PDB file of C-alpha atoms in Angstrom:
ATOM      1  CA  MET A 312       0.892-194.298  94.383  1.00 66.00           C
ATOM      2  CA  PRO A 313       0.631-191.234  92.332  1.00 83.00           C
ATOM      3  CA  TYR A 314       4.346-190.220  90.472  1.00 94.00           C
ATOM      4  CA  PRO A 315       6.357-188.337  91.756  1.00 97.00           C
ATOM      5  CA  ASP A 316       5.257-188.754  95.059  1.00 98.00           C
ATOM      6  CA  ARG A 317       3.008-185.228  97.092  1.00 98.00           C
ATOM      7  CA  PHE A 318       6.896-185.163  98.838  1.00 98.00           C
ATOM      8  CA  TYR A 319       9.918-185.040  96.634  1.00 98.00           C
ATOM      9  CA  PRO A 320      13.238-184.356  97.856  1.00 98.00           C
ATOM     10  CA  VAL A 321      16.292-183.761  95.810  1.00 98.00           C
ATOM     11  CA  VAL A 322      19.519-184.391  97.054  1.00 98.00           C
ATOM     12  CA  ASP A 323      23.116-185.068  95.957  1.00 97.00           C
ATOM     13  CA  SER A 324      24.860-187.918  97.502  1.00 98.00           C
ATOM     14  CA  ILE A 325      24.390-191.573  97.896  1.00 98.00           C
ATOM     15  CA  ALA A 326      24.805-190.716 101.782  1.00 98.00           C
ATOM     16  CA  TRP A 327      21.054-188.681 101.460  1.00 98.00           C
ATOM     17  CA  VAL A 328      19.301-191.531  99.338  1.00 98.00           C
ATOM     18  CA  LYS A 329      20.195-194.353 101.780  1.00 97.00           C
ATOM     19  CA  ARG A 330      18.679-191.564 104.810  1.00 98.00           C
ATOM     20  CA  LEU A 331      15.405-190.732 103.179  1.00 98.00           C
ATOM     21  CA  ALA A 332      15.002-194.521 101.969  1.00 97.00           C
ATOM     22  CA  ALA A 333      15.705-195.407 105.661  1.00 97.00           C
ATOM     23  CA  LEU A 334      12.560-192.383 106.477  1.00 98.00           C
ATOM     24  CA  GLY A 335      10.038-193.958 103.821  1.00 97.00           C
ATOM     25  CA  VAL A 336      10.184-191.524 101.440  1.00 98.00           C
ATOM     26  CA  GLY A 337       8.820-192.832  98.103  1.00 98.00           C
ATOM     27  CA  THR A 338      10.325-190.555  95.460  1.00 98.00           C
ATOM     28  CA  VAL A 339      14.076-189.056  96.060  1.00 98.00           C
ATOM     29  CA  GLN A 340      15.935-187.379  93.208  1.00 98.00           C
ATOM     30  CA  LEU A 341      19.689-187.883  92.864  1.00 98.00           C
ATOM     31  CA  ARG A 342      21.283-184.571  91.740  1.00 98.00           C
ATOM     32  CA  ALA A 343      25.142-184.720  91.061  1.00 97.00           C
ATOM     33  CA  LYS A 344      26.419-182.140  89.109  1.00 94.00           C
ATOM     34  CA  ASP A 345      29.241-182.690  86.611  1.00 94.00           C
ATOM     35  CA  LEU A 346      30.558-185.756  86.767  1.00 97.00           C
ATOM     36  CA  ASP A 347      32.336-187.150  83.248  1.00 97.00           C
ATOM     37  CA  ASP A 348      30.447-190.192  81.722  1.00 96.00           C
ATOM     38  CA  GLY A 349      32.579-193.004  84.075  1.00 98.00           C
ATOM     39  CA  ALA A 350      31.915-191.344  87.693  1.00 98.00           C
ATOM     40  CA  ALA A 351      28.197-190.691  86.674  1.00 98.00           C
ATOM     41  CA  LEU A 352      27.692-194.256  85.410  1.00 98.00           C
ATOM     42  CA  GLN A 353      29.650-195.665  88.911  1.00 98.00           C
ATOM     43  CA  LEU A 354      27.082-193.030  90.992  1.00 98.00           C
ATOM     44  CA  VAL A 355      24.613-194.290  88.909  1.00 98.00           C
ATOM     45  CA  THR A 356      25.165-197.633  89.892  1.00 98.00           C
ATOM     46  CA  ASP A 357      25.656-196.852  93.699  1.00 98.00           C
ATOM     47  CA  ALA A 358      22.221-195.463  94.034  1.00 98.00           C
ATOM     48  CA  LEU A 359      20.501-198.073  92.711  1.00 98.00           C
ATOM     49  CA  ASP A 360      21.977-200.675  94.719  1.00 97.00           C
ATOM     50  CA  ALA A 361      21.298-198.370  97.632  1.00 97.00           C
ATOM     51  CA  VAL A 362      17.768-198.500  97.283  1.00 97.00           C
ATOM     52  CA  LYS A 363      16.915-202.302  96.318  1.00 96.00           C
ATOM     53  CA  GLY A 364      14.912-203.744  98.026  1.00 95.00           C
ATOM     54  CA  THR A 365      13.007-200.713  99.204  1.00 95.00           C
ATOM     55  CA  SER A 366      10.063-198.879  97.958  1.00 93.00           C
ATOM     56  CA  VAL A 367      12.364-195.585  96.974  1.00 97.00           C
ATOM     57  CA  ARG A 368      12.114-194.599  93.015  1.00 98.00           C
ATOM     58  CA  LEU A 369      14.650-193.025  92.248  1.00 98.00           C
ATOM     59  CA  ILE A 370      15.091-190.739  89.845  1.00 98.00           C
ATOM     60  CA  ILE A 371      18.468-189.628  87.993  1.00 98.00           C
ATOM     61  CA  ASN A 372      18.874-186.072  86.943  1.00 98.00           C
ATOM     62  CA  ASP A 373      20.466-185.421  83.742  1.00 97.00           C
ATOM     63  CA  TYR A 374      22.553-188.214  83.388  1.00 98.00           C
ATOM     64  CA  TRP A 375      19.858-190.388  81.333  1.00 98.00           C
ATOM     65  CA  ARG A 376      23.042-192.415  79.005  1.00 98.00           C
ATOM     66  CA  ALA A 377      24.200-193.276  82.545  1.00 98.00           C
ATOM     67  CA  ALA A 378      20.745-194.084  83.522  1.00 98.00           C
ATOM     68  CA  ILE A 379      20.098-196.323  80.405  1.00 98.00           C
ATOM     69  CA  VAL A 380      23.357-198.847  81.021  1.00 98.00           C
ATOM     70  CA  ALA A 381      22.717-198.486  84.801  1.00 98.00           C
ATOM     71  CA  GLY A 382      18.805-200.279  84.648  1.00 98.00           C
ATOM     72  CA  ALA A 383      17.529-197.117  86.185  1.00 98.00           C
ATOM     73  CA  GLN A 384      13.511-196.530  86.020  1.00 98.00           C
ATOM     74  CA  HIS A 385      13.257-193.197  86.304  1.00 98.00           C
ATOM     75  CA  LEU A 386      14.830-189.530  84.431  1.00 98.00           C
ATOM     76  CA  HIS A 387      14.553-185.763  85.151  1.00 98.00           C
ATOM     77  CA  LEU A 388      16.159-183.367  82.442  1.00 98.00           C
ATOM     78  CA  GLY A 389      16.967-179.587  82.767  1.00 97.00           C
ATOM     79  CA  GLN A 390      16.272-178.176  79.435  1.00 96.00           C
ATOM     80  CA  GLU A 391      20.137-177.692  78.130  1.00 94.00           C
ATOM     81  CA  ASP A 392      19.985-181.313  78.731  1.00 95.00           C
ATOM     82  CA  LEU A 393      16.584-181.951  77.141  1.00 97.00           C
ATOM     83  CA  ALA A 394      18.197-180.373  74.009  1.00 96.00           C
ATOM     84  CA  THR A 395      20.901-182.995  73.585  1.00 96.00           C
ATOM     85  CA  ALA A 396      19.318-186.066  74.829  1.00 98.00           C
ATOM     86  CA  ASP A 397      17.890-188.758  72.750  1.00 98.00           C
ATOM     87  CA  LEU A 398      14.253-188.610  74.212  1.00 97.00           C
ATOM     88  CA  HIS A 399      14.045-191.852  71.327  1.00 97.00           C
ATOM     89  CA  GLU A 400      16.460-194.127  73.621  1.00 98.00           C
ATOM     90  CA  ILE A 401      15.187-192.664  76.776  1.00 98.00           C
ATOM     91  CA  ARG A 402      11.891-193.843  76.001  1.00 97.00           C
ATOM     92  CA  ALA A 403      12.868-197.248  74.083  1.00 98.00           C
ATOM     93  CA  ALA A 404      14.389-197.866  77.591  1.00 98.00           C
ATOM     94  CA  GLY A 405      11.527-197.535  79.517  1.00 98.00           C
ATOM     95  CA  LEU A 406      12.452-194.851  81.600  1.00 98.00           C
ATOM     96  CA  THR A 407       9.628-192.365  83.346  1.00 98.00           C
ATOM     97  CA  LEU A 408      11.074-188.431  82.155  1.00 98.00           C
ATOM     98  CA  GLY A 409      10.372-185.103  84.316  1.00 98.00           C
ATOM     99  CA  LEU A 410      11.087-181.934  82.650  1.00 98.00           C
ATOM    100  CA  SER A 411      12.138-178.859  84.252  1.00 97.00           C
ATOM    101  CA  THR A 412      10.452-175.433  83.201  1.00 97.00           C
ATOM    102  CA  HIS A 413      11.122-171.830  83.998  1.00 94.00           C
ATOM    103  CA  ASP A 414       9.540-169.826  81.764  1.00 94.00           C
ATOM    104  CA  ASP A 415       6.703-170.341  78.898  1.00 94.00           C
ATOM    105  CA  ALA A 416       9.106-171.199  75.819  1.00 95.00           C
ATOM    106  CA  GLU A 417      10.141-173.951  78.073  1.00 96.00           C
ATOM    107  CA  LEU A 418       6.739-175.029  78.982  1.00 97.00           C
ATOM    108  CA  GLU A 419       5.754-175.490  75.235  1.00 97.00           C
ATOM    109  CA  THR A 420       8.988-177.463  74.563  1.00 97.00           C
ATOM    110  CA  ALA A 421       8.839-179.595  77.709  1.00 98.00           C
ATOM    111  CA  LEU A 422       4.685-180.735  76.334  1.00 97.00           C
ATOM    112  CA  ALA A 423       5.788-180.998  73.274  1.00 97.00           C
ATOM    113  CA  ALA A 424       8.401-183.954  74.814  1.00 97.00           C
ATOM    114  CA  ARG A 425       5.339-185.381  76.557  1.00 96.00           C
ATOM    115  CA  PRO A 426       6.782-186.026  79.773  1.00 98.00           C
ATOM    116  CA  ASP A 427       5.614-187.866  82.293  1.00 98.00           C
ATOM    117  CA  TYR A 428       5.589-185.062  85.146  1.00 98.00           C
ATOM    118  CA  ILE A 429       6.485-180.771  84.650  1.00 98.00           C
ATOM    119  CA  ALA A 430       8.212-178.832  87.421  1.00 98.00           C
ATOM    120  CA  LEU A 431       7.880-175.180  87.983  1.00 97.00           C
ATOM    121  CA  GLY A 432      10.428-173.261  89.601  1.00 95.00           C
ATOM    122  CA  PRO A 433      11.977-171.012  91.325  1.00 94.00           C
ATOM    123  CA  ILE A 434       8.655-170.899  92.979  1.00 96.00           C
ATOM    124  CA  PHE A 435      10.369-168.376  95.913  1.00 94.00           C
ATOM    125  CA  PRO A 436      14.000-167.404  95.479  1.00 87.00           C
ATOM    126  CA  THR A 437      16.480-169.929  96.361  1.00 76.00           C
ATOM    127  CA  THR A 438      20.456-169.810  97.421  1.00 68.00           C
ATOM    128  CA  LEU A 439      21.301-173.009  96.105  1.00 60.00           C
ATOM    129  CA  LYS A 440      22.452-171.850  92.929  1.00 58.00           C
ATOM    130  CA  SER A 441      22.331-168.911  90.889  1.00 63.00           C
ATOM    131  CA  MET A 442      18.952-168.558  88.837  1.00 64.00           C
ATOM    132  CA  ARG A 443      18.540-166.805  85.785  1.00 73.00           C
ATOM    133  CA  PHE A 444      14.907-166.715  85.900  1.00 80.00           C
ATOM    134  CA  ALA A 445      13.163-164.350  89.272  1.00 83.00           C
ATOM    135  CA  PRO A 446      10.812-166.358  91.601  1.00 91.00           C
ATOM    136  CA  GLN A 447       7.524-167.810  89.919  1.00 91.00           C
ATOM    137  CA  GLY A 448       5.196-167.108  92.963  1.00 93.00           C
ATOM    138  CA  ILE A 449       2.515-169.338  93.926  1.00 95.00           C
ATOM    139  CA  PRO A 450      -0.129-167.689  91.530  1.00 95.00           C
ATOM    140  CA  LYS A 451       1.666-169.170  88.302  1.00 95.00           C
ATOM    141  CA  ILE A 452       0.942-172.757  90.194  1.00 97.00           C
ATOM    142  CA  THR A 453      -2.614-172.038  89.147  1.00 97.00           C
ATOM    143  CA  ASP A 454      -2.295-171.064  85.920  1.00 96.00           C
ATOM    144  CA  TRP A 455       0.484-173.441  84.662  1.00 96.00           C
ATOM    145  CA  LYS A 456      -1.319-176.591  86.157  1.00 98.00           C
ATOM    146  CA  GLN A 457      -4.302-175.490  84.014  1.00 97.00           C
ATOM    147  CA  ARG A 458      -2.102-175.174  81.316  1.00 96.00           C
ATOM    148  CA  VAL A 459      -0.421-178.733  81.355  1.00 97.00           C
ATOM    149  CA  GLY A 460      -4.153-180.816  82.580  1.00 96.00           C
ATOM    150  CA  SER A 461      -3.310-184.314  83.901  1.00 97.00           C
ATOM    151  CA  ILE A 462       0.272-184.005  83.752  1.00 98.00           C
ATOM    152  CA  PRO A 463       1.646-183.843  87.009  1.00 98.00           C
ATOM    153  CA  LEU A 464       2.861-180.541  88.322  1.00 98.00           C
ATOM    154  CA  VAL A 465       5.788-180.210  90.629  1.00 98.00           C
ATOM    155  CA  ALA A 466       6.325-176.977  92.040  1.00 98.00           C
ATOM    156  CA  ILE A 467      10.100-176.450  93.453  1.00 97.00           C
ATOM    157  CA  GLY A 468      12.550-173.728  94.843  1.00 95.00           C
ATOM    158  CA  GLY A 469      12.479-171.981  98.090  1.00 94.00           C
ATOM    159  CA  ILE A 470       9.955-174.214  99.466  1.00 97.00           C
ATOM    160  CA  LYS A 471       9.307-174.619 102.810  1.00 97.00           C
ATOM    161  CA  LEU A 472       6.864-176.941 104.711  1.00 98.00           C
ATOM    162  CA  GLU A 473       5.342-173.864 106.229  1.00 97.00           C
ATOM    163  CA  GLN A 474       4.205-173.351 102.694  1.00 97.00           C
ATOM    164  CA  ALA A 475       3.113-177.089 101.202  1.00 98.00           C
ATOM    165  CA  GLU A 476      -0.630-176.657 102.142  1.00 98.00           C
ATOM    166  CA  GLU A 477      -1.025-173.224  99.851  1.00 97.00           C
ATOM    167  CA  ILE A 478       1.512-174.402  97.463  1.00 98.00           C
ATOM    168  CA  PHE A 479      -0.891-177.829  97.003  1.00 98.00           C
ATOM    169  CA  ALA A 480      -4.150-175.803  97.236  1.00 98.00           C
ATOM    170  CA  ALA A 481      -2.560-173.581  94.059  1.00 98.00           C
ATOM    171  CA  GLY A 482      -2.824-176.499  92.321  1.00 98.00           C
ATOM    172  CA  ALA A 483       1.160-178.569  92.829  1.00 98.00           C
ATOM    173  CA  ASP A 484       0.436-181.852  92.400  1.00 98.00           C
ATOM    174  CA  SER A 485       4.103-182.561  94.166  1.00 98.00           C
ATOM    175  CA  ILE A 486       6.525-180.634  95.856  1.00 98.00           C
ATOM    176  CA  ALA A 487       9.989-180.642  95.059  1.00 98.00           C
ATOM    177  CA  VAL A 488      12.755-180.139  98.433  1.00 98.00           C
ATOM    178  CA  VAL A 489      16.104-179.148  98.799  1.00 96.00           C
ATOM    179  CA  SER A 490      17.508-176.605 101.199  1.00 96.00           C
ATOM    180  CA  ASP A 491      13.990-177.052 103.736  1.00 97.00           C
ATOM    181  CA  VAL A 492      15.527-180.855 104.233  1.00 98.00           C
ATOM    182  CA  THR A 493      19.262-181.022 103.991  1.00 97.00           C
ATOM    183  CA  GLN A 494      20.305-177.298 105.131  1.00 96.00           C
ATOM    184  CA  ASN A 495      18.170-178.151 108.487  1.00 97.00           C
ATOM    185  CA  PRO A 496      19.204-178.886 111.574  1.00 98.00           C
ATOM    186  CA  ASP A 497      17.469-181.765 112.036  1.00 98.00           C
ATOM    187  CA  PRO A 498      16.701-182.922 108.930  1.00 98.00           C
ATOM    188  CA  ASP A 499      15.077-186.793 109.607  1.00 98.00           C
ATOM    189  CA  ALA A 500      12.715-185.061 112.003  1.00 98.00           C
ATOM    190  CA  ARG A 501      11.718-182.537 109.093  1.00 98.00           C
ATOM    191  CA  VAL A 502      11.537-185.446 106.732  1.00 98.00           C
ATOM    192  CA  ARG A 503       8.691-187.376 109.216  1.00 98.00           C
ATOM    193  CA  ALA A 504       7.043-183.855 109.085  1.00 98.00           C
ATOM    194  CA  TRP A 505       7.265-183.444 105.591  1.00 98.00           C
ATOM    195  CA  LEU A 506       5.420-187.155 105.449  1.00 98.00           C
ATOM    196  CA  ASP A 507       3.007-187.082 108.277  1.00 98.00           C
ATOM    197  CA  PHE A 508       1.997-183.744 106.464  1.00 98.00           C
ATOM    198  CA  VAL A 509       1.088-185.285 102.901  1.00 97.00           C
ATOM    199  CA  ALA A 510      -0.465-188.405 104.478  1.00 96.00           C
ATOM    200  CA  GLU A 511      -2.798-186.098 106.600  1.00 95.00           C
ATOM    201  CA  THR A 512      -3.616-184.235 103.276  1.00 91.00           C
ATOM    202  CA  ALA A 513      -3.263-186.835 100.384  1.00 81.00           C
TER     203      ALA A 513
END
């Protein structure tokens, strides 16, 4: 299986992780904000327990120390966290590393860290968090894919299933999805539709 999977949901609770695992999702990112070290370690430990025995590759957002201690395998960092993280320690622990990028300077910083994938966003306007960066638009995906080469490129930010075909055609290897799942009136059906789509277009 490619890493990350072409459909890559990002959620904020263990309940969501369990729900997605039960639906057969292959890659899930757990992104919970503003936890202290103890709470982060508990969350990561519990989340790893929740996916034990499933095929889910659980990506921990930001809490790299907790990820190492708890024995996680996959990590995602934003640029602010990347600036303070110990990349040598992360790599020594055997963690894969995905990085967020929003502009040219951040892309250069990310490439220097030799990540396992690079995320570009927001592609479209997103209501989930206030963004310092304007929407990138689909043409930017093509440009950045040419620049990152063989490194998988993940598109994120306001993306719905109806736009997936165009985004993959532009060069994205994976699409990270938040509100199209978590704010959907029927999340399970939406997840199944995403999984069907990526299976048909693989």
